[in-house]
Coordinates of C-alpha atoms (C1' of nucleotides) in Angstrom, one line a residue:
Chain Z
M1 CA 54.1 153.2 -61.4
N2 CA 56.0 151.5 -58.5
T3 CA 58.1 148.4 -58.9
Y4 CA 55.5 146.0 -57.6
D5 CA 53.1 147.2 -60.3
T6 CA 55.8 147.0 -63.0
I7 CA 56.6 143.4 -62.1
M8 CA 52.9 142.6 -61.9
K9 CA 52.4 144.0 -65.4
L10 CA 55.4 142.1 -66.7
A11 CA 54.1 138.9 -65.1
L12 CA 50.7 139.3 -66.8
E13 CA 52.0 140.3 -70.2
R14 CA 54.9 137.8 -70.5
G15 CA 53.3 134.7 -69.0
F16 CA 55.1 134.6 -65.6
Y17 CA 51.9 134.3 -63.5
F18 CA 48.3 135.4 -63.6
P19 CA 45.0 134.9 -61.6
S20 CA 43.6 131.4 -61.6
C21 CA 40.1 130.9 -63.2
E22 CA 40.3 134.5 -64.4
I23 CA 37.7 134.2 -67.1
Y24 CA 35.0 133.4 -64.5
G25 CA 33.5 136.1 -62.3
D26 CA 33.5 133.8 -59.2
A27 CA 37.2 133.2 -59.3
P28 CA 38.3 133.3 -55.7
A29 CA 41.1 135.5 -54.6
G30 CA 44.4 134.0 -53.5
F31 CA 44.9 131.5 -56.3
W32 CA 47.4 132.1 -59.1
D33 CA 48.7 130.2 -62.0
Y34 CA 52.2 130.1 -63.3
G35 CA 52.3 130.6 -67.1
P36 CA 54.9 129.2 -69.5
T37 CA 57.6 131.7 -68.7
G38 CA 57.0 131.5 -65.0
V39 CA 56.9 127.8 -64.7
N40 CA 60.2 127.6 -66.5
M41 CA 61.7 130.0 -64.1
K42 CA 60.2 128.2 -61.1
N43 CA 61.6 124.9 -62.4
R44 CA 65.0 126.4 -62.7
F45 CA 64.7 127.8 -59.2
V46 CA 63.8 124.3 -57.9
E47 CA 66.8 122.9 -59.7
L48 CA 69.0 125.4 -57.9
W49 CA 67.3 124.5 -54.6
R50 CA 68.0 120.8 -55.2
R51 CA 71.6 121.5 -56.2
E52 CA 72.6 124.0 -53.5
L53 CA 70.6 122.6 -50.6
V54 CA 69.4 119.1 -51.1
R55 CA 72.4 117.6 -52.9
R56 CA 75.0 119.8 -51.4
D57 CA 74.0 118.8 -47.9
G58 CA 73.0 115.2 -48.7
M59 CA 69.4 115.7 -47.7
L60 CA 66.7 113.2 -48.5
E61 CA 63.8 114.5 -50.6
I62 CA 60.2 113.2 -50.4
D63 CA 56.9 114.2 -52.1
G64 CA 54.0 113.8 -49.8
S65 CA 50.3 113.8 -50.2
Q66 CA 48.5 117.1 -50.0
I67 CA 45.4 115.7 -48.3
M68 CA 46.0 114.4 -44.8
S69 CA 43.9 112.9 -42.1
K70 CA 42.3 114.8 -39.2
S71 CA 44.5 112.9 -36.7
I72 CA 47.6 114.5 -38.2
F73 CA 46.4 117.9 -37.4
I74 CA 45.1 117.0 -33.9
A75 CA 48.7 115.8 -33.2
S76 CA 50.3 118.8 -34.9
G77 CA 48.1 121.2 -33.0
H78 CA 46.6 122.9 -36.0
I79 CA 43.0 121.9 -35.2
T80 CA 43.2 124.0 -32.0
N81 CA 46.0 126.4 -32.6
F82 CA 45.9 127.3 -36.3
T83 CA 43.0 129.6 -35.6
D84 CA 42.3 133.2 -34.9
P85 CA 39.9 134.0 -32.1
M86 CA 37.5 136.5 -33.6
I87 CA 34.9 138.8 -32.1
I88 CA 32.2 140.4 -34.1
C89 CA 30.3 143.5 -33.2
K90 CA 26.5 142.9 -32.9
Q91 CA 25.7 146.4 -34.0
C92 CA 28.0 147.2 -37.0
G93 CA 29.4 143.8 -37.9
S94 CA 33.0 144.8 -37.7
T95 CA 35.3 141.9 -36.9
F96 CA 38.4 142.0 -34.7
R97 CA 41.1 139.6 -33.6
A98 CA 39.9 138.9 -30.0
D99 CA 43.4 138.5 -28.4
K100 CA 44.8 141.6 -30.1
H101 CA 41.9 143.7 -29.1
I102 CA 42.0 142.6 -25.5
A103 CA 45.7 143.2 -25.3
E104 CA 45.3 146.6 -26.8
I105 CA 42.6 147.8 -24.4
T106 CA 43.5 145.9 -21.2
G107 CA 47.2 145.2 -21.6
H108 CA 46.4 141.5 -20.9
E109 CA 48.4 139.1 -23.1
L110 CA 46.2 136.1 -23.6
P111 CA 47.8 132.7 -23.8
E112 CA 47.7 131.1 -27.3
L113 CA 45.3 128.5 -26.1
A114 CA 42.8 130.8 -24.3
S115 CA 39.4 129.3 -24.6
G116 CA 36.3 131.0 -25.9
S117 CA 34.7 131.3 -22.5
E118 CA 37.9 132.9 -21.1
I119 CA 37.8 135.5 -23.9
D120 CA 34.1 136.1 -23.3
N121 CA 34.7 136.5 -19.6
I122 CA 37.4 139.1 -20.1
I123 CA 35.2 141.0 -22.5
V124 CA 32.4 141.1 -19.9
E125 CA 34.7 141.9 -17.0
N126 CA 36.4 144.7 -18.8
K127 CA 33.2 145.9 -20.4
L128 CA 34.8 145.9 -23.8
S129 CA 32.8 147.2 -26.7
C130 CA 33.3 147.8 -30.4
P131 CA 35.9 150.5 -31.0
K132 CA 34.1 151.6 -34.1
C133 CA 30.5 152.1 -33.0
G134 CA 30.6 151.3 -29.3
G135 CA 28.2 148.3 -29.8
P136 CA 28.4 145.0 -27.8
F137 CA 30.3 141.9 -29.1
E138 CA 28.9 138.5 -30.0
K139 CA 30.3 135.5 -28.3
S140 CA 33.8 134.9 -29.6
T141 CA 34.4 132.4 -32.4
R142 CA 37.4 130.7 -33.9
F143 CA 38.3 130.8 -37.5
N144 CA 40.4 127.9 -38.6
M145 CA 42.6 128.6 -41.5
M146 CA 42.8 125.0 -42.8
F147 CA 40.7 123.9 -45.7
K148 CA 38.5 121.1 -44.5
I149 CA 37.5 118.4 -47.1
G150 CA 35.4 115.2 -47.1
I151 CA 36.9 111.9 -48.2
G152 CA 34.8 109.3 -50.0
P153 CA 31.0 108.8 -49.9
S154 CA 30.9 109.1 -46.1
N155 CA 32.7 112.4 -46.3
D156 CA 35.3 111.6 -43.7
E157 CA 36.9 114.6 -42.3
A158 CA 40.4 115.5 -43.6
Y159 CA 42.3 118.6 -44.4
L160 CA 44.5 120.1 -47.1
R161 CA 47.9 120.4 -45.4
P162 CA 48.6 124.0 -44.2
E163 CA 52.4 123.2 -44.3
T164 CA 54.3 120.6 -46.2
C165 CA 56.4 119.5 -43.2
Q166 CA 53.7 117.4 -41.6
S167 CA 54.4 114.8 -44.3
I168 CA 58.0 114.8 -43.3
F169 CA 57.3 114.3 -39.6
V170 CA 54.9 111.3 -40.2
D171 CA 57.2 109.8 -42.8
F172 CA 60.2 110.2 -40.7
P173 CA 60.2 106.7 -39.0
R174 CA 60.0 104.8 -42.2
I175 CA 62.6 107.0 -44.0
F176 CA 65.0 106.8 -41.0
K177 CA 64.7 103.0 -41.0
T178 CA 64.8 102.3 -44.7
M179 CA 67.3 104.9 -45.8
R180 CA 69.9 104.0 -43.2
G181 CA 69.2 107.3 -41.4
R182 CA 71.6 108.7 -38.9
L183 CA 71.2 111.9 -36.9
P184 CA 71.4 114.7 -37.9
L185 CA 69.2 113.8 -40.8
A186 CA 67.7 116.4 -43.1
I187 CA 64.5 115.6 -45.1
A188 CA 63.4 118.0 -47.7
Q189 CA 60.1 118.5 -49.6
L190 CA 58.8 120.8 -52.2
G191 CA 55.1 121.1 -52.8
K192 CA 51.8 122.8 -52.3
S193 CA 50.3 124.0 -49.0
F194 CA 46.9 125.5 -48.4
R195 CA 45.8 128.2 -46.0
N196 CA 42.4 129.8 -46.0
E197 CA 43.6 133.4 -45.6
I198 CA 41.0 135.9 -44.5
A199 CA 42.3 138.5 -47.0
P200 CA 44.8 137.3 -49.6
R201 CA 46.5 140.1 -51.3
Q202 CA 49.3 141.0 -53.6
S203 CA 49.4 138.1 -56.0
L204 CA 52.2 135.7 -55.2
L205 CA 52.9 137.2 -51.8
R206 CA 49.9 136.0 -49.9
L207 CA 48.2 133.0 -51.5
R208 CA 45.7 130.5 -50.3
E209 CA 47.4 127.8 -52.3
F210 CA 51.2 128.1 -52.5
Y211 CA 54.5 126.3 -52.9
Q212 CA 56.7 125.6 -50.0
A213 CA 60.1 124.1 -49.9
E214 CA 60.6 122.8 -46.4
I215 CA 63.6 121.2 -44.9
E216 CA 63.3 119.5 -41.5
I217 CA 66.6 118.6 -39.8
F218 CA 66.2 115.8 -37.3
C219 CA 68.8 116.0 -34.7
N220 CA 69.9 114.8 -31.3
P221 CA 69.3 117.7 -28.9
N222 CA 72.4 116.8 -26.9
R223 CA 74.7 117.0 -30.0
L224 CA 73.7 120.3 -31.5
D225 CA 77.3 121.6 -31.6
E226 CA 78.7 118.4 -33.1
V227 CA 78.5 119.5 -36.8
P228 CA 81.8 118.9 -38.6
K229 CA 80.6 120.4 -41.8
F230 CA 80.1 123.7 -40.1
E231 CA 83.9 124.1 -40.3
E232 CA 83.9 125.0 -44.0
M233 CA 81.4 127.8 -43.6
K234 CA 81.9 129.2 -40.1
K235 CA 83.7 132.3 -41.4
K236 CA 80.8 133.3 -43.6
V237 CA 79.5 136.7 -42.5
L238 CA 75.8 136.8 -41.8
R239 CA 73.6 139.8 -41.7
L240 CA 71.6 139.5 -38.5
Y241 CA 68.8 141.8 -37.4
I242 CA 68.3 141.5 -33.6
N243 CA 66.2 143.8 -31.5
D244 CA 65.9 146.4 -34.2
S245 CA 69.6 146.6 -35.0
Y246 CA 71.9 145.1 -37.6
Q247 CA 74.9 143.0 -36.8
E248 CA 77.2 141.7 -39.6
I249 CA 79.1 138.9 -37.9
T250 CA 80.6 135.6 -38.8
A251 CA 78.5 132.5 -38.2
Q252 CA 81.2 131.3 -35.7
D253 CA 81.1 134.5 -33.8
A254 CA 77.3 134.5 -33.7
V255 CA 77.4 131.1 -32.0
D256 CA 80.2 132.2 -29.6
Q257 CA 78.2 135.2 -28.6
L258 CA 75.1 133.1 -28.1
I259 CA 73.2 135.0 -30.8
I260 CA 72.7 131.8 -32.7
P261 CA 72.1 129.0 -30.2
N262 CA 74.3 126.2 -31.6
N263 CA 76.5 125.1 -34.5
L264 CA 73.7 123.1 -36.2
V265 CA 71.4 126.1 -36.5
A266 CA 74.4 128.3 -37.6
Y267 CA 75.4 125.8 -40.2
Y268 CA 71.9 125.6 -41.8
L269 CA 71.3 129.3 -41.6
T270 CA 74.6 129.8 -43.4
L271 CA 73.8 127.2 -46.0
L272 CA 70.5 129.1 -46.6
V273 CA 72.3 132.4 -47.1
L274 CA 74.7 130.8 -49.5
F275 CA 71.8 129.5 -51.5
Y276 CA 70.1 132.8 -51.7
E277 CA 73.3 134.5 -52.8
K278 CA 73.1 132.3 -55.9
T279 CA 69.5 133.4 -56.8
G280 CA 70.6 136.9 -57.7
I281 CA 68.8 138.5 -54.8
D282 CA 70.7 141.6 -53.6
M283 CA 72.0 140.3 -50.3
N284 CA 72.5 143.8 -49.0
R285 CA 68.8 144.0 -48.9
T286 CA 68.3 140.8 -46.9
R287 CA 68.6 140.0 -43.2
L288 CA 68.1 137.2 -40.8
R289 CA 65.7 138.6 -38.2
Q290 CA 65.4 137.1 -34.8
L291 CA 61.8 136.8 -33.9
S292 CA 60.5 137.9 -30.5
T293 CA 58.6 135.7 -28.2
S294 CA 55.3 137.1 -29.3
E295 CA 56.0 136.7 -33.0
K296 CA 57.0 133.1 -33.0
A297 CA 54.8 130.3 -34.2
F298 CA 53.2 128.3 -31.5
Y299 CA 55.6 125.4 -32.0
A300 CA 58.9 127.3 -32.1
S301 CA 61.2 127.6 -29.2
F302 CA 63.4 130.1 -31.1
A303 CA 63.1 131.5 -34.6
F304 CA 64.7 133.5 -37.3
D305 CA 63.1 134.8 -40.5
F306 CA 65.1 135.2 -43.6
E307 CA 63.7 138.4 -45.0
V308 CA 64.2 140.4 -48.2
E309 CA 63.5 144.1 -48.8
T310 CA 61.2 144.8 -51.8
S311 CA 59.4 147.8 -53.0
I312 CA 56.5 146.9 -50.7
G313 CA 58.6 146.4 -47.6
W314 CA 60.4 143.6 -45.9
L315 CA 59.1 140.2 -47.0
E316 CA 59.6 136.9 -45.1
L317 CA 61.0 134.3 -47.5
V318 CA 62.1 131.6 -45.1
A319 CA 60.9 130.9 -41.6
C320 CA 63.7 129.1 -39.6
N321 CA 62.2 127.6 -36.5
Y322 CA 63.6 125.4 -33.9
R323 CA 60.6 123.1 -33.2
S324 CA 62.3 121.0 -30.6
D325 CA 60.5 117.7 -30.2
Y326 CA 57.1 119.3 -30.5
D327 CA 56.1 117.5 -33.7
L328 CA 57.4 114.0 -33.1
R329 CA 56.1 114.1 -29.5
G330 CA 52.7 115.1 -30.7
H331 CA 52.6 112.5 -33.4
S332 CA 53.9 109.9 -31.0
T333 CA 51.2 110.6 -28.5
V334 CA 48.3 110.6 -30.9
S335 CA 49.4 107.7 -33.1
K336 CA 50.7 105.7 -30.1
Q337 CA 53.9 104.9 -32.1
N338 CA 57.3 105.0 -30.7
L339 CA 59.2 107.6 -32.7
H340 CA 62.5 107.4 -30.8
V341 CA 65.6 106.4 -32.7
I342 CA 69.0 105.2 -31.7
D343 CA 71.9 107.6 -31.9
P344 CA 74.8 105.1 -32.6
I345 CA 77.4 107.4 -31.2
D346 CA 76.6 106.5 -27.7
N347 CA 73.8 104.0 -28.3
T348 CA 71.2 106.1 -26.6
K349 CA 67.5 106.3 -27.5
V350 CA 66.5 109.8 -28.4
L351 CA 63.3 111.5 -29.6
P352 CA 64.8 113.8 -32.3
N353 CA 64.5 117.5 -32.2
V354 CA 63.7 119.4 -35.4
F355 CA 65.2 122.5 -36.8
E356 CA 63.3 123.7 -39.9
L357 CA 63.8 125.9 -42.9
S358 CA 60.4 126.7 -44.3
M359 CA 60.8 128.5 -47.6
G360 CA 58.1 130.3 -49.6
I361 CA 58.8 129.5 -53.3
D362 CA 56.3 132.0 -54.7
R363 CA 57.6 134.8 -52.6
S364 CA 61.2 133.9 -53.6
I365 CA 60.3 134.0 -57.3
Y366 CA 58.7 137.4 -56.9
S367 CA 61.7 138.7 -55.0
I368 CA 64.1 137.5 -57.6
L369 CA 62.0 139.1 -60.3
E370 CA 62.0 142.4 -58.5
H371 CA 65.7 142.4 -57.6
S372 CA 66.6 141.4 -61.2
F373 CA 64.4 144.0 -62.9
F374 CA 66.5 146.8 -64.5
E375 CA 65.4 149.7 -66.6
D376 CA 68.2 150.7 -68.9
F377 CA 67.2 154.2 -69.9
E378 CA 70.4 154.8 -71.9
H379 CA 69.4 152.0 -74.4
E380 CA 65.6 152.3 -73.9
R381 CA 65.1 148.8 -72.7
T382 CA 63.9 146.8 -69.7
V383 CA 66.1 143.9 -68.8
L384 CA 65.4 141.1 -66.4
R385 CA 69.0 140.4 -65.3
L386 CA 68.3 136.9 -64.1
R387 CA 71.2 134.5 -63.5
P388 CA 71.5 132.3 -66.6
Y389 CA 70.7 129.2 -64.6
L390 CA 67.4 130.8 -63.5
A391 CA 66.3 132.3 -66.8
P392 CA 63.2 130.8 -68.3
I393 CA 64.8 131.0 -71.8
L394 CA 68.6 130.6 -72.0
A395 CA 69.1 131.8 -75.6
G396 CA 67.2 133.1 -78.6
I397 CA 68.2 131.7 -81.9
L398 CA 67.8 134.5 -84.5
P399 CA 68.4 134.8 -88.2
L400 CA 69.6 138.4 -88.8
I401 CA 67.3 138.5 -91.9
T402 CA 65.1 135.7 -93.3
K403 CA 66.6 135.7 -96.8
D404 CA 69.5 134.0 -98.4
G405 CA 69.2 130.8 -96.4
L406 CA 69.8 132.4 -93.1
R407 CA 66.4 131.4 -91.8
E408 CA 67.1 127.7 -92.6
K409 CA 70.5 127.9 -91.1
A410 CA 69.1 129.4 -87.9
Q411 CA 66.3 126.8 -87.7
L412 CA 68.9 124.0 -88.1
I413 CA 70.9 125.4 -85.1
Y414 CA 67.7 125.7 -83.1
S415 CA 66.8 122.1 -83.7
Q416 CA 70.3 121.0 -82.7
L417 CA 70.0 122.8 -79.3
K418 CA 66.4 122.6 -78.3
L419 CA 66.6 119.2 -76.7
D420 CA 69.4 120.2 -74.4
F421 CA 68.7 123.8 -73.6
P422 CA 65.6 126.0 -73.1
V423 CA 66.1 128.0 -76.4
F424 CA 63.7 129.9 -78.5
Y425 CA 63.6 130.6 -82.2
D426 CA 62.4 134.0 -83.4
E427 CA 62.5 135.6 -86.9
S428 CA 59.7 138.1 -86.5
G429 CA 60.4 141.8 -86.6
S430 CA 63.7 143.7 -86.6
I431 CA 66.7 142.2 -84.9
G432 CA 66.6 145.0 -82.3
R433 CA 63.0 144.2 -81.4
R434 CA 63.9 140.6 -81.0
Y435 CA 66.8 141.4 -78.7
R436 CA 64.4 143.5 -76.6
R437 CA 61.8 140.8 -76.3
L438 CA 64.4 138.3 -75.1
E439 CA 65.8 140.8 -72.5
E440 CA 62.4 141.4 -71.1
I441 CA 62.0 137.8 -70.0
G442 CA 65.6 137.5 -68.9
A443 CA 67.1 135.4 -71.6
P444 CA 70.9 135.9 -71.1
F445 CA 72.1 135.1 -74.6
A446 CA 71.0 135.7 -78.2
V447 CA 72.6 133.6 -81.0
T448 CA 72.5 135.5 -84.3
V449 CA 73.0 133.9 -87.7
D450 CA 74.3 136.3 -90.3
R451 CA 75.8 136.1 -93.8
Q452 CA 79.2 135.2 -92.5
T453 CA 77.7 132.1 -90.9
L454 CA 77.1 130.7 -94.3
S455 CA 80.7 131.0 -95.3
D456 CA 82.5 129.9 -92.1
D457 CA 79.9 128.3 -89.8
T458 CA 80.3 130.9 -87.0
V459 CA 77.6 132.7 -85.2
T460 CA 77.5 135.7 -82.8
I461 CA 76.5 135.4 -79.2
R462 CA 75.1 138.5 -77.7
N463 CA 75.3 139.0 -73.9
R464 CA 72.1 140.4 -72.4
D465 CA 73.7 142.6 -69.8
T466 CA 76.6 144.1 -71.8
M467 CA 75.0 144.0 -75.2
L468 CA 78.4 142.9 -76.5
Q469 CA 78.7 140.1 -79.1
L470 CA 81.4 137.6 -79.7
R471 CA 81.7 135.2 -82.6
I472 CA 82.2 131.4 -82.2
Q473 CA 82.0 128.2 -84.2
I474 CA 78.6 126.6 -84.3
S475 CA 80.2 123.4 -83.2
E476 CA 81.3 125.2 -80.0
L477 CA 77.8 126.6 -79.3
S478 CA 76.6 123.8 -77.1
N479 CA 79.8 123.8 -75.0
Y480 CA 79.7 127.5 -74.6
L481 CA 76.1 127.6 -73.5
H482 CA 76.6 124.8 -71.1
K483 CA 79.7 126.4 -69.5
E484 CA 78.4 130.0 -69.4
A485 CA 74.8 129.2 -68.5
Y486 CA 75.3 126.7 -65.7
K487 CA 78.4 128.4 -64.3
L488 CA 77.4 129.2 -60.7
V489 CA 78.2 132.7 -59.7
S490 CA 78.4 133.4 -56.0
Chain K
rG1 C1' 35.4 141.3 -42.9
rC2 C1' 34.5 147.1 -43.1
rG3 C1' 35.1 151.7 -46.0
rA4 C1' 36.6 154.1 -50.7
rA5 C1' 37.9 153.9 -55.8
rG6 C1' 38.0 151.0 -60.1
rU7 C1' 36.9 146.8 -64.0
rU8 C1' 36.0 148.6 -72.2
rA9 C1' 41.2 143.9 -77.2
rG10 C1' 47.5 140.8 -74.4
rC11 C1' 48.6 146.0 -72.3
rC12 C1' 47.3 151.5 -71.9
rC13 C1' 42.9 153.8 -72.6
rA14 C1' 38.5 157.2 -75.3
rG15 C1' 33.3 156.9 -75.1
rC16 C1' 29.4 157.0 -69.8
rC17 C1' 27.4 162.8 -67.0
rU18 C1' 23.3 164.1 -71.7
rG19 C1' 21.0 156.0 -73.7
rG20 C1' 20.4 155.7 -80.5
rU21 C1' 24.6 153.4 -87.2
rU22 C1' 29.7 148.8 -87.6
rA23 C1' 32.7 150.9 -79.6
rA24 C1' 37.6 155.1 -81.4
rG25 C1' 42.9 155.5 -80.7
rG26 C1' 47.8 154.0 -79.1
rU27 C1' 50.8 149.9 -78.1
rA28 C1' 51.6 144.8 -78.5
rC29 C1' 50.8 140.6 -81.9
rG30 C1' 50.6 138.2 -87.1
rA31 C1' 51.7 138.4 -92.7
rG32 C1' 54.4 141.0 -96.5
rC33 C1' 58.0 144.6 -98.3
rU34 C1' 62.6 146.8 -96.8
rU35 C1' 67.2 146.2 -94.0
rC36 C1' 72.6 141.8 -92.4
rC37 C1' 72.9 144.1 -85.9
rC38 C1' 69.8 146.8 -81.3
rA39 C1' 61.9 148.6 -79.8
rA40 C1' 63.1 152.4 -87.5
rG41 C1' 59.7 152.8 -91.9
rC42 C1' 55.6 151.4 -95.4
rU43 C1' 51.2 148.1 -96.6
rC44 C1' 47.7 144.7 -94.9
rG45 C1' 45.4 141.7 -91.1
rG46 C1' 43.2 139.1 -86.7
rG47 C1' 41.7 140.5 -81.8
rA48 C1' 36.2 143.5 -77.5
rU49 C1' 28.9 140.3 -77.3
rC50 C1' 32.3 146.8 -72.8
rG51 C1' 33.8 142.1 -65.2
rC52 C1' 29.3 138.7 -64.1
rG53 C1' 24.0 138.5 -63.3
rG54 C1' 19.3 140.9 -63.2
rG55 C1' 16.1 145.3 -64.0
rU56 C1' 14.3 150.0 -66.6
rU57 C1' 13.6 151.1 -72.0
rC58 C1' 11.4 150.5 -78.7
rA59 C1' 16.8 150.7 -77.7
rA60 C1' 22.0 150.0 -72.4
rA61 C1' 29.3 150.2 -72.5
rU62 C1' 26.1 154.5 -71.0
rC63 C1' 20.6 154.7 -66.2
rC64 C1' 19.2 151.4 -61.6
rC65 C1' 20.1 147.0 -58.3
rG66 C1' 22.9 142.7 -56.7
rC67 C1' 27.5 139.9 -57.0
rA68 C1' 32.7 138.9 -58.1
rC69 C1' 37.5 140.5 -58.6
rU70 C1' 41.5 144.3 -58.3
rU71 C1' 43.9 148.4 -55.8
rC72 C1' 44.3 151.6 -51.4
rG73 C1' 43.1 152.4 -46.1
rC74 C1' 41.5 149.8 -41.6
rA75 C1' 41.6 145.0 -39.4
rC76 C1' 44.6 140.5 -40.0
rC77 C1' 48.4 137.1 -41.6
rA78 C1' 54.1 132.3 -42.8

RNA sequence: GCGAAGUUAGCCCAGCCUGGUUAAGGUACGAGCUUCCCAAGCUCGGGAUCGCGGGUUCAAAUCCCGCACUUCGCACCA
């Protein structure tokens, strides 16, 4: 069994995640639910995101509506651009991406916005036919990956947002005015996005409904190098992947050598890397990959992906795009609102540019699970070596045996801790079995009540990774857990 | 979307070819006994209308048809 399957099995058996609507046969693919264990872990991950990105950098966080009006997506370009041109064979029904097929056969790179008739003309001119059966093609069509919905009794056209950031762009003017905004201003949002994928696969890795954490940094395009806080992290070594080769280089050097275009981008890429270091992902299996022109999203003027290597290949966790003024300009034009702001440094009006970090939460959760998974053959155990601050359960409270008042003592300790910490009481089965159960869902500590506890009010704390125990006063337990569990390791 | 394989308890799976009592086993789970420290042992227990729907038949997990989902390949994709 490969690692992906092992994690999948663990997720299903231990309540991390599982298919949505699974008791019904018509459950659509691409929708997954987080179970009790998974939702705890996801919440802890979100706490870390708030701590290490939002609060650390002083970002503003919003929580926007998931349903948005049609105009939003006219302005954003999604109505026309967020589509794949498709051609279907009349004879065998095979479908192909029109632009890819044309490029492959004729070498013609079609522009993003090629119209249907242009595509049809090229097919006719070049006498293209189905590569499978040689049959002729139908007229090309476009498949839009947004979910269209109808609002109210008149069924007004609206869409589920395909990315959370559109809320940020359209909320920007109010936030900037009311929150005493000043460029550069970072606005963050964590929430659901929806994309009607043609073929969702691999559980959390390609979903139709998924969590994104997006950070949009609004900046003055003339002051992209004026980022004082870059000072403190410019010596950080980044693992860049450019034109199929790795370069380990400090953030400062990357800017000096024009690999990273400016200090602002370098600062936020470094902040992102520092964040992921704290998730427990093996940073030696990550990279910041520079995207080529053909790979970039339609709105990006340059782009890096933060990627992580897993058992099923390199996985994109964060898309880092410089969107220039594409979004604000689009929304300004369609809404006829003036979205310029004043930069008080020189009192000039500027339409802010945007650099974005678009993070996939579900993929991040999966990657953390996979990189934390450890099979300890020596002790015949499987251990999820999650960082304590990401663990769904922080500690199990266990009476060594249930007799002689140990059960009652353990339950008392449990009730004293459970409001402050995600702890778990378990008296079922042998002590070894209970340790194994905790290890499997990543609980970093196990508190065991034994006979000595009754005489001197001490308990043992077992460390998940070392299996070693130390004995402390019950009165010190809360402090210990707080210190050990929330201590950030970098 | 195309092609192939698969779907029986939380999980792994037997049974299907050759239709016929109460669908077997392992593991996990729960209760008890035992034991103060790493998946031990013993006893007992709950849990499946066999993916969904239809058909054939006196009788369907088993034969036939349709659908859904999963995995893999192709095609595609943040």
